[in-house]
């Protein structure tokens, strides 16, 4: 039996007060719609149809997935009208699962259970009981003589009587329905209601009239079906999502100084005995090896941190598209910056106010204070002194600096690339080096020190 999924994402999201289409706002580093799509893909649908309207081009450009099709809804005349646009694309012999594009936390297991409750023969609604059901469609039930209660209709808040508004059970926006029936019911919708809209929820009354059983299923957790309509709700969902991630990490043995002060906006993989202090942000794909320690206030994106490495507080690591690798037992920070293409070997030390970009540092190399290494290859055990830099950019092109093993670069040196410093060389402090520095020798490029005996300071004239 074919399973099609329709995701409604045409609404404007007025209460977000944003130029960005609502479904493109991010939670945990992914747009609301991407969350729903990933879950839809997990449910293994034959076809996924996204209904776009407000900001359609932007929405369609932002999300791509296999088996995905878009249909446009313009103007937006209600949820029933939205699904009408998708109806011709659906497999009539199967089941259609209808979802809201602004409900990112819904889980695949919940959706599978909903499809199962439909079973190709029933209309299955995902419902929850809410302490404050204001604004939601209410589930109207009838209890027969035997005490069994059956769903009769969904009544939208604005159309509900005071007695109906007292009903706590609400429709979450997700339903699974036999497609052939859905297609027939959609054709019968009208907009004679308080909002002048074509309500998808009116299909429930049609099902009852046609003798199709209507069943209700509940999500594992009520928070799964929370939608985003405002910046406040977006922030609440972000915290919920982050708390889940923190719990998952702790269950896997990661020690978080405070689970409420962690943000994972992508994938974070951790080895054993990892410890993460407060206020750290992980973006993209980050891997932390065994016994890695991350200090407070670090931001780490697209990076692989090796076993036993220590990232001290206030370190910013951004691998962007090239990635960053920190070797086992390395010490980085505090206040260090590793940029794309930084590759540190084992036991490398990168200290405060040191920036490394597109450079490889071999095992045991050190740049402990106030330095810049850009487009450089740095040998093993090199000591790169405080205040020294590679001048890699001539105003038009970038050039490389090659520094051999066991080189000592004194403080406040400028290595003007392209340049090679031979193994075991020493560069005297304050040198501006523009030509090759031979292996094993001391190279000093600076004025020779003089002292003038009897020299007098000028005195103020007049
Ligand atoms: C809808 C349900 C309500 C339910 C609630 C759950 C209807 C009539 N009501 O109400 O019973 O309790 O969701 O959140 O369905 N959309 C379109 N095109 C449109 C209108 C909406 O694509 O013309 C999309 C929106 O982008 C959104 C979803 O449909 O993703 C729901 O629309 P929304 O306006 O939020 O419906 P509610 O009034 O909240
Ligand atoms: Mg809504």
Short mmCIF file of C-alpha atoms and ligand atoms in Angstrom, two decimals:
data_model
loop_
_atom_site.label_atom_id
_atom_site.label_comp_id
_atom_site.label_asym_id
_atom_site.label_seq_id
_atom_site.Cartn_x
_atom_site.Cartn_y
_atom_site.Cartn_z
CA UNK A 1 0.00 0.00 0.00
CA UNK A 2 1.48 3.36 -1.07
CA UNK A 3 2.22 5.92 1.64
CA UNK A 4 2.28 9.57 0.59
CA UNK A 5 3.09 12.47 2.90
CA UNK A 6 1.77 16.00 2.44
CA UNK A 7 3.52 18.74 4.38
CA UNK A 8 1.69 22.06 4.55
CA UNK A 9 4.12 24.95 4.45
CA UNK A 10 2.33 27.73 2.58
CA UNK A 11 1.21 29.88 5.51
CA UNK A 12 2.71 33.28 6.17
CA UNK A 13 3.51 32.97 9.86
CA UNK A 14 2.43 36.55 10.55
CA UNK A 15 3.21 36.35 14.26
CA UNK A 16 6.90 35.68 13.58
CA UNK A 17 7.08 39.31 12.35
CA UNK A 18 9.88 38.26 10.03
CA UNK A 19 10.66 38.56 6.31
CA UNK A 20 11.83 34.95 6.38
CA UNK A 21 9.13 32.33 5.67
CA UNK A 22 8.17 30.80 9.01
CA UNK A 23 9.12 27.22 8.11
CA UNK A 24 12.70 28.35 7.34
CA UNK A 25 13.41 29.56 10.86
CA UNK A 26 15.93 27.25 12.54
CA UNK A 27 15.68 24.99 15.56
CA UNK A 28 18.92 23.26 16.59
CA UNK A 29 20.63 24.47 13.42
CA UNK A 30 17.98 23.13 11.00
CA UNK A 31 14.91 24.80 9.55
CA UNK A 32 11.53 23.77 10.93
CA UNK A 33 10.65 22.30 7.55
CA UNK A 34 13.92 20.32 7.33
CA UNK A 35 13.11 18.71 10.67
CA UNK A 36 9.70 17.63 9.41
CA UNK A 37 11.18 16.45 6.11
CA UNK A 38 13.88 14.36 7.77
CA UNK A 39 11.22 12.69 9.88
CA UNK A 40 9.07 12.16 6.78
CA UNK A 41 12.02 10.51 5.02
CA UNK A 42 12.51 8.28 8.08
CA UNK A 43 8.88 7.14 7.79
CA UNK A 44 9.75 5.92 4.27
CA UNK A 45 7.03 7.49 2.16
CA UNK A 46 6.63 6.75 -1.52
CA UNK A 47 6.07 10.42 -2.24
CA UNK A 48 6.50 13.57 -0.20
CA UNK A 49 4.60 16.64 -1.36
CA UNK A 50 5.35 20.01 0.19
CA UNK A 51 2.71 22.70 -0.27
CA UNK A 52 4.42 26.07 -0.60
CA UNK A 53 2.94 29.51 -0.98
CA UNK A 54 4.29 32.34 1.10
CA UNK A 55 7.96 32.73 0.11
CA UNK A 56 7.59 29.63 -2.11
CA UNK A 57 10.80 30.15 -4.10
CA UNK A 58 12.88 30.62 -0.98
CA UNK A 59 11.33 27.58 0.70
CA UNK A 60 11.76 25.35 -2.35
CA UNK A 61 15.40 26.41 -2.78
CA UNK A 62 16.16 25.78 0.89
CA UNK A 63 15.01 22.19 1.18
CA UNK A 64 15.86 19.27 -1.01
CA UNK A 65 15.27 15.61 -0.36
CA UNK A 66 14.83 12.51 -2.47
CA UNK A 67 11.24 11.74 -3.51
CA UNK A 68 10.27 15.37 -2.79
CA UNK A 69 7.79 17.34 -4.87
CA UNK A 70 6.46 20.85 -4.45
CA UNK A 71 3.04 22.23 -5.24
CA UNK A 72 2.16 25.89 -4.99
CA UNK A 73 -0.86 27.21 -3.17
CA UNK A 74 -1.74 30.79 -4.12
CA UNK A 75 -3.68 32.40 -2.62
CA UNK A 76 -3.71 30.51 0.68
CA UNK A 77 -7.35 29.76 1.40
CA UNK A 78 -6.92 27.35 4.32
CA UNK A 79 -5.51 23.94 5.19
CA UNK A 80 -8.16 22.08 3.16
CA UNK A 81 -7.34 24.21 0.15
CA UNK A 82 -3.62 23.47 0.72
CA UNK A 83 -4.18 19.71 0.58
CA UNK A 84 -6.47 20.13 -2.47
CA UNK A 85 -3.39 21.39 -4.37
CA UNK A 86 -1.49 18.20 -3.52
CA UNK A 87 -4.40 15.80 -4.12
CA UNK A 88 -3.74 15.09 -7.84
CA UNK A 89 -0.20 13.88 -7.00
CA UNK A 90 -1.30 11.28 -4.45
CA UNK A 91 -1.54 7.52 -5.06
CA UNK A 92 -5.29 6.85 -4.78
CA UNK A 93 -4.76 3.27 -3.67
CA UNK A 94 -2.79 4.19 -0.58
CA UNK A 95 -2.70 6.22 2.61
CA UNK A 96 -1.85 9.89 2.94
CA UNK A 97 -0.19 11.31 6.02
CA UNK A 98 -0.77 15.05 6.39
CA UNK A 99 1.63 17.13 8.49
CA UNK A 100 2.20 20.76 9.41
CA UNK A 101 5.51 22.24 8.30
CA UNK A 102 5.85 24.18 11.55
CA UNK A 103 5.86 21.24 14.00
CA UNK A 104 9.53 20.18 14.01
CA UNK A 105 9.74 17.80 16.97
CA UNK A 106 7.25 15.20 15.77
CA UNK A 107 8.84 11.74 15.84
CA UNK A 108 8.87 9.03 13.20
CA UNK A 109 7.57 6.44 15.69
CA UNK A 110 4.52 8.59 16.39
CA UNK A 111 3.83 8.96 12.68
CA UNK A 112 4.25 5.26 12.02
CA UNK A 113 1.75 4.51 14.79
CA UNK A 114 -0.67 7.01 13.24
CA UNK A 115 -0.36 5.34 9.82
CA UNK A 116 -0.92 1.99 11.49
CA UNK A 117 -4.03 3.31 13.27
CA UNK A 118 -5.34 4.34 9.84
CA UNK A 119 -4.57 0.94 8.35
CA UNK A 120 -5.93 2.04 4.99
CA UNK A 121 -9.50 1.87 6.31
CA UNK A 122 -9.86 4.50 9.06
CA UNK A 123 -9.29 8.23 9.48
CA UNK A 124 -6.62 8.52 12.17
CA UNK A 125 -6.08 11.83 13.98
CA UNK A 126 -3.14 12.71 16.17
CA UNK A 127 -4.57 14.39 19.26
CA UNK A 128 -3.35 15.59 22.65
CA UNK A 129 -5.02 16.88 25.81
CA UNK A 130 -3.93 20.42 26.62
CA UNK A 131 -4.42 22.36 29.85
CA UNK A 132 -4.94 25.44 27.68
CA UNK A 133 -6.48 24.38 24.35
CA UNK A 134 -7.08 27.97 23.15
CA UNK A 135 -6.69 28.38 19.41
CA UNK A 136 -6.72 24.68 18.54
CA UNK A 137 -9.37 22.59 16.78
CA UNK A 138 -11.34 20.64 19.43
CA UNK A 139 -12.06 16.92 19.16
CA UNK A 140 -15.82 16.50 19.56
CA UNK A 141 -16.78 13.00 20.74
CA UNK A 142 -20.04 11.17 21.35
CA UNK A 143 -20.37 8.55 24.07
CA UNK A 144 -22.83 5.76 23.39
CA UNK A 145 -24.90 3.74 25.87
CA UNK A 146 -22.05 1.27 26.44
CA UNK A 147 -19.74 4.12 27.44
CA UNK A 148 -17.60 3.91 24.26
CA UNK A 149 -16.69 7.31 22.89
CA UNK A 150 -16.25 8.02 19.18
CA UNK A 151 -14.92 11.10 17.38
CA UNK A 152 -17.66 13.02 15.58
CA UNK A 153 -15.93 16.16 14.32
CA UNK A 154 -13.17 18.70 14.74
CA UNK A 155 -14.47 22.16 15.54
CA UNK A 156 -12.09 25.07 15.09
CA UNK A 157 -11.65 27.36 18.09
CA UNK A 158 -13.23 30.33 16.34
CA UNK A 159 -16.29 28.27 15.39
CA UNK A 160 -16.66 26.47 18.73
CA UNK A 161 -19.47 26.95 21.24
CA UNK A 162 -18.52 27.71 24.88
CA UNK A 163 -19.14 24.02 25.75
CA UNK A 164 -16.89 22.87 22.88
CA UNK A 165 -14.17 25.33 23.93
CA UNK A 166 -14.08 23.54 27.29
CA UNK A 167 -12.87 20.34 25.52
CA UNK A 168 -9.21 19.68 26.36
CA UNK A 169 -8.54 17.19 23.56
CA UNK A 170 -7.23 19.01 20.46
CA UNK A 171 -6.17 18.16 16.94
CA UNK A 172 -2.41 18.48 16.50
CA UNK A 173 -2.42 19.02 12.74
CA UNK A 174 -1.34 15.47 11.81
CA UNK A 175 -3.71 12.90 10.29
CA UNK A 176 -3.47 9.67 8.29
CA UNK A 177 -6.27 9.01 5.86
CA UNK A 178 -7.14 6.56 3.06
CA UNK A 179 -6.19 8.56 -0.05
CA UNK A 180 -9.18 7.75 -2.25
CA UNK A 181 -11.56 8.92 0.46
CA UNK A 182 -9.46 12.00 1.13
CA UNK A 183 -9.63 12.98 -2.53
CA UNK A 184 -13.44 12.66 -2.49
CA UNK A 185 -13.83 14.59 0.79
CA UNK A 186 -11.52 17.40 -0.33
CA UNK A 187 -13.78 18.01 -3.32
CA UNK A 188 -16.70 18.55 -0.95
CA UNK A 189 -15.11 21.18 1.34
CA UNK A 190 -16.61 24.65 1.60
CA UNK A 191 -15.56 27.81 3.39
CA UNK A 192 -18.75 28.60 5.29
CA UNK A 193 -17.14 29.15 8.69
CA UNK A 194 -15.88 31.87 11.02
CA UNK A 195 -12.63 32.34 9.07
CA UNK A 196 -14.00 31.95 5.53
CA UNK A 197 -11.35 29.23 4.96
CA UNK A 198 -11.41 25.72 3.52
CA UNK A 199 -10.75 23.67 6.66
CA UNK A 200 -9.02 20.32 6.25
CA UNK A 201 -10.53 19.40 9.61
CA UNK A 202 -14.03 19.28 8.05
CA UNK A 203 -13.13 15.89 6.52
CA UNK A 204 -13.75 14.35 9.95
CA UNK A 205 -17.47 15.06 9.79
CA UNK A 206 -17.54 13.68 6.20
CA UNK A 207 -15.88 10.47 7.38
CA UNK A 208 -18.47 10.06 10.12
CA UNK A 209 -21.27 10.67 7.61
CA UNK A 210 -19.76 8.10 5.22
CA UNK A 211 -19.41 5.51 7.98
CA UNK A 212 -15.60 5.56 7.90
CA UNK A 213 -14.33 4.98 11.46
CA UNK A 214 -12.42 7.90 12.99
CA UNK A 215 -9.74 7.00 15.52
CA UNK A 216 -7.44 9.14 17.65
CA UNK A 217 -3.82 8.35 18.48
CA UNK A 218 -1.52 10.21 20.85
CA UNK A 219 2.17 11.11 20.56
CA UNK A 220 4.63 9.65 23.05
CA UNK A 221 5.13 13.14 24.46
CA UNK A 222 2.85 16.17 24.11
CA UNK A 223 5.89 18.35 23.33
CA UNK A 224 6.36 16.53 20.01
CA UNK A 225 3.41 18.35 18.51
CA UNK A 226 4.22 21.86 19.68
CA UNK A 227 4.09 24.24 16.74
CA UNK A 228 5.95 27.46 16.10
CA UNK A 229 3.90 30.59 15.61
CA UNK A 230 6.00 33.20 17.40
CA UNK A 231 9.62 33.94 18.35
CA UNK A 232 8.76 32.92 21.91
CA UNK A 233 7.57 29.48 20.78
CA UNK A 234 10.64 29.13 18.54
CA UNK A 235 12.90 29.77 21.53
CA UNK A 236 10.92 27.34 23.72
CA UNK A 237 11.27 24.60 21.13
CA UNK A 238 14.98 25.31 20.82
CA UNK A 239 15.43 24.76 24.56
CA UNK A 240 13.32 21.59 24.49
CA UNK A 241 15.34 20.24 21.62
CA UNK A 242 18.63 21.16 23.30
CA UNK A 243 17.53 19.54 26.55
CA UNK A 244 16.84 16.32 24.63
CA UNK A 245 20.29 16.43 23.07
CA UNK A 246 21.92 17.11 26.41
CA UNK A 247 20.05 14.15 27.92
CA UNK A 248 21.12 11.89 25.06
CA UNK A 249 24.76 12.94 25.50
CA UNK A 250 24.66 12.39 29.26
CA UNK A 251 23.01 8.99 28.76
CA UNK A 252 26.00 8.14 26.58
CA UNK A 253 28.33 9.12 29.43
CA UNK A 254 29.26 12.69 28.47
CA UNK A 255 29.65 14.94 31.50
CA UNK A 256 28.00 18.29 30.98
CA UNK A 257 28.65 20.97 33.60
CA UNK A 258 25.11 22.23 32.98
CA UNK A 259 22.74 20.58 30.50
CA UNK A 260 20.79 23.85 30.28
CA UNK A 261 23.86 25.66 28.97
CA UNK A 262 24.75 23.62 25.89
CA UNK A 263 23.79 24.17 22.27
CA UNK A 264 24.24 21.49 19.63
CA UNK A 265 23.27 22.84 16.23
CA UNK A 266 24.20 19.79 14.21
CA UNK A 267 25.81 16.45 15.03
CA UNK A 268 28.04 16.04 18.07
CA UNK A 269 29.75 12.66 18.54
CA UNK A 270 31.63 11.99 21.74
CA UNK A 271 33.99 9.27 22.92
CA UNK A 272 34.15 8.06 26.51
CA UNK A 273 34.80 10.38 29.45
CA UNK A 274 34.27 13.60 27.55
CA UNK A 275 33.64 16.65 29.74
CA UNK A 276 32.04 19.85 28.46
CA UNK A 277 31.90 23.01 30.55
CA UNK A 278 29.14 25.63 30.31
CA UNK A 279 28.07 27.76 27.35
CA UNK A 280 29.61 25.74 24.55
CA UNK A 281 28.11 25.79 21.05
CA UNK A 282 28.69 22.93 18.61
CA UNK A 283 27.75 23.43 14.97
CA UNK A 284 27.86 21.27 11.86
CA UNK A 285 29.60 17.96 12.48
CA UNK A 286 31.88 17.79 15.50
CA UNK A 287 33.65 14.69 16.81
CA UNK A 288 35.28 14.61 20.24
CA UNK A 289 37.60 11.71 21.05
CA UNK A 290 37.97 9.89 24.35
CA UNK A 291 38.68 12.00 27.44
CA UNK A 292 38.45 15.29 25.54
CA UNK A 293 37.82 18.30 27.76
CA UNK A 294 36.08 21.39 26.44
CA UNK A 295 36.36 24.54 28.56
CA UNK A 296 33.64 27.10 29.07
CA UNK A 297 32.43 29.35 26.26
CA UNK A 298 33.90 27.51 23.29
CA UNK A 299 32.32 27.59 19.82
CA UNK A 300 33.27 24.59 17.68
CA UNK A 301 32.09 23.92 14.13
CA UNK A 302 33.00 21.12 11.70
CA UNK A 303 35.98 19.76 13.60
CA UNK A 304 37.52 16.52 14.81
CA UNK A 305 39.19 16.70 18.23
CA UNK A 306 41.48 13.78 19.08
CA UNK A 307 41.68 11.72 22.28
CA UNK A 308 42.91 13.50 25.41
CA UNK A 309 42.90 16.93 23.80
CA UNK A 310 42.04 19.89 26.01
CA UNK A 311 40.27 22.88 24.54
CA UNK A 312 40.58 25.70 27.06
CA UNK A 313 37.87 28.35 27.56
CA UNK A 314 36.87 30.93 24.96
CA UNK A 315 38.34 29.03 22.03
CA UNK A 316 36.77 29.41 18.60
CA UNK A 317 37.22 26.56 16.16
CA UNK A 318 35.59 26.84 12.74
CA UNK A 319 36.37 24.16 10.17
CA UNK A 320 33.77 25.52 7.73
CA UNK A 321 34.05 23.41 4.55
CA UNK A 322 37.70 22.31 5.00
CA UNK A 323 37.38 21.11 8.58
CA UNK A 324 39.78 21.39 11.50
CA UNK A 325 41.67 18.49 13.08
CA UNK A 326 43.18 18.61 16.55
CA UNK A 327 45.53 15.72 17.30
CA UNK A 328 45.58 13.55 20.40
CA UNK A 329 46.75 15.22 23.59
CA UNK A 330 46.89 18.70 22.07
CA UNK A 331 46.21 21.79 24.18
CA UNK A 332 44.33 24.66 22.57
CA UNK A 333 43.43 28.03 24.07
CA UNK A 334 42.32 29.84 26.09
CA UNK A 335 41.32 32.45 23.51
CA UNK A 336 42.65 30.55 20.50
CA UNK A 337 41.22 30.58 17.00
CA UNK A 338 41.48 27.63 14.63
CA UNK A 339 40.20 28.36 11.16
CA UNK A 340 39.44 26.12 8.14
CA UNK A 341 42.22 23.73 7.22
CA UNK A 342 44.02 23.87 10.57
CA UNK A 343 45.49 20.40 11.13
CA UNK A 344 47.26 19.87 14.44
CA UNK A 345 49.25 16.71 15.11
CA UNK A 346 49.64 15.05 18.51
CA UNK A 347 50.58 17.08 21.58
CA UNK A 348 50.53 20.40 19.75
CA UNK A 349 50.13 23.49 21.94
CA UNK A 350 48.19 26.49 20.66
CA UNK A 351 47.97 29.20 23.28
CA UNK A 352 46.16 32.46 23.85
CA UNK A 353 45.50 34.82 20.94
CA UNK A 354 46.97 32.43 18.39
CA UNK A 355 45.25 32.08 15.01
CA UNK A 356 45.87 29.08 12.73
CA UNK A 357 44.47 28.91 9.20
CA UNK A 358 45.05 26.34 6.46
CA UNK A 359 48.20 25.13 8.20
CA UNK A 360 49.58 21.80 9.33
CA UNK A 361 51.48 21.55 12.60
CA UNK A 362 53.38 18.31 13.20
CA UNK A 363 53.58 16.51 16.55
CA UNK A 364 54.77 18.54 19.49
CA UNK A 365 54.81 21.92 17.68
CA UNK A 366 54.00 24.92 19.85
CA UNK A 367 52.70 28.43 19.26
CA UNK A 368 51.82 29.55 22.71
CA UNK A 369 51.17 33.27 22.53
CA UNK A 370 49.95 35.98 20.14
CA UNK A 371 50.83 34.40 16.78
CA UNK A 372 49.45 33.87 13.29
CA UNK A 373 50.12 30.78 11.21
CA UNK A 374 48.47 30.94 7.79
CA UNK A 375 49.19 28.64 4.80
CA UNK A 376 52.11 27.12 6.68
CA UNK A 377 53.57 23.66 7.12
CA UNK A 378 55.17 23.46 10.53
CA UNK A 379 57.50 20.59 11.45
CA UNK A 380 57.63 18.51 14.61
CA UNK A 381 58.66 20.17 17.87
CA UNK A 382 58.84 23.64 16.30
CA UNK A 383 58.55 26.48 18.80
CA UNK A 384 56.89 29.48 17.18
CA UNK A 385 57.56 32.51 19.39
CA UNK A 386 55.22 35.10 20.84
CA UNK A 387 54.13 37.79 18.42
CA UNK A 388 55.47 35.99 15.34
CA UNK A 389 53.50 35.62 12.14
CA UNK A 390 53.60 34.18 8.68
CA UNK A 391 53.01 36.99 6.17
CA UNK A 392 51.17 34.80 3.70
CA UNK A 393 49.39 37.41 1.60
CA UNK A 394 51.17 39.81 -0.75
CA UNK A 395 48.04 41.81 -1.45
CA UNK A 396 47.12 39.65 -4.44
CA UNK A 397 48.09 36.04 -3.75
CA UNK A 398 48.56 33.69 -0.82
CA UNK A 399 51.92 31.94 -0.42
CA UNK A 400 53.12 29.07 1.73
CA UNK A 401 55.67 28.98 4.51
CA UNK A 402 57.52 25.70 5.14
CA UNK A 403 59.10 25.34 8.57
CA UNK A 404 61.23 22.22 9.15
CA UNK A 405 61.37 20.04 12.26
CA UNK A 406 62.89 21.44 15.46
CA UNK A 407 62.94 25.04 14.26
CA UNK A 408 62.93 27.80 16.89
CA UNK A 409 61.26 31.00 15.74
CA UNK A 410 61.99 33.80 18.22
CA UNK A 411 59.50 36.40 19.35
CA UNK A 412 58.09 39.06 17.05
CA UNK A 413 59.29 37.61 13.75
CA UNK A 414 57.68 38.10 10.34
CA UNK A 415 58.19 35.16 7.98
CA UNK A 416 57.42 36.59 4.55
CA UNK A 417 56.07 33.84 2.28
CA UNK A 418 56.92 32.10 0.07
CA UNK A 419 59.62 30.96 2.45
CA UNK A 420 61.39 27.84 3.64
CA UNK A 421 63.03 27.52 7.03
CA UNK A 422 65.33 24.49 7.17
CA UNK A 423 65.14 21.87 9.93
CA UNK A 424 66.78 22.84 13.19
CA UNK A 425 67.13 26.51 12.17
CA UNK A 426 66.79 29.29 14.71
CA UNK A 427 65.29 32.63 13.74
CA UNK A 428 66.43 35.45 16.01
CA UNK A 429 63.77 37.52 17.71
CA UNK A 430 62.47 40.52 15.80
CA UNK A 431 63.58 39.23 12.38
CA UNK A 432 61.71 39.95 9.17
CA UNK A 433 62.75 36.99 7.05
CA UNK A 434 62.27 37.22 3.29
CA UNK A 435 64.77 34.63 2.03
CA UNK A 436 65.35 30.96 2.79
CA UNK A 437 66.75 30.30 6.26
CA UNK A 438 69.26 27.41 6.14
CA UNK A 439 68.89 24.32 8.28
CA UNK A 440 70.71 24.24 11.58
CA UNK A 441 71.85 27.88 11.47
CA UNK A 442 70.89 31.04 13.31
CA UNK A 443 69.31 33.57 10.98
CA UNK A 444 68.88 37.09 12.33
CA UNK A 445 67.56 39.97 10.27
CA UNK A 446 67.65 43.16 12.31
CA UNK A 447 69.84 46.19 13.06
CA UNK A 448 72.89 45.33 15.11
CA UNK A 449 72.65 46.64 18.69
CA UNK A 450 74.81 49.67 19.45
CA UNK A 451 75.33 51.72 22.58
CA UNK A 452 76.76 55.26 22.29
CA UNK A 453 78.74 56.25 25.35
CA UNK A 454 78.47 59.96 26.19
CA UNK A 455 75.31 60.41 24.14
CA UNK A 456 73.10 63.21 25.53
CA UNK A 457 69.37 63.51 25.31
CA UNK A 458 68.19 66.65 23.51
CA UNK A 459 66.95 69.36 25.85
CA UNK A 460 64.05 71.72 25.18
CA UNK A 461 65.26 74.89 23.50
CA UNK A 462 64.10 78.44 24.48
C1 LIG B 1 -4.78 23.97 12.33
C2 LIG B 1 -6.04 23.10 12.46
C3 LIG B 1 -6.41 22.99 13.94
C4 LIG B 1 -5.26 22.42 14.73
C5 LIG B 1 -4.00 23.24 14.50
C6 LIG B 1 -2.82 22.55 15.11
C7 LIG B 1 -7.29 23.51 10.44
C8 LIG B 1 -8.46 24.20 9.83
N1 LIG B 1 -7.10 23.72 11.73
O1 LIG B 1 -5.15 25.26 12.77
O2 LIG B 1 -7.54 22.15 14.07
O3 LIG B 1 -5.59 22.39 16.09
O4 LIG B 1 -3.74 23.40 13.09
O5 LIG B 1 -1.68 23.36 15.01
O6 LIG B 1 -6.61 22.80 9.77
N2 LIG B 1 -1.24 26.30 5.74
C9 LIG B 1 -1.12 26.27 4.37
N3 LIG B 1 -2.04 26.91 3.59
C10 LIG B 1 -3.08 27.59 4.12
C11 LIG B 1 -3.20 27.63 5.54
C12 LIG B 1 -2.28 26.97 6.31
O7 LIG B 1 -0.19 25.66 3.84
O8 LIG B 1 -3.87 28.13 3.36
C13 LIG B 1 -0.26 25.58 6.55
C14 LIG B 1 0.53 26.50 7.47
O9 LIG B 1 1.73 26.94 6.85
C15 LIG B 1 0.82 25.56 8.65
C16 LIG B 1 -0.37 24.61 8.66
O10 LIG B 1 -0.95 24.68 7.37
O11 LIG B 1 2.00 24.82 8.46
C17 LIG B 1 -1.39 24.94 9.72
O12 LIG B 1 -1.93 26.22 9.45
P1 LIG B 1 -2.37 27.21 10.60
O13 LIG B 1 -2.88 28.44 9.98
O14 LIG B 1 -1.30 27.33 11.61
O15 LIG B 1 -3.63 26.40 11.20
P2 LIG B 1 -4.25 26.59 12.60
O16 LIG B 1 -5.20 27.73 12.54
O17 LIG B 1 -3.20 26.61 13.63
MG1 LIG B 2 -1.01 26.94 13.61
#
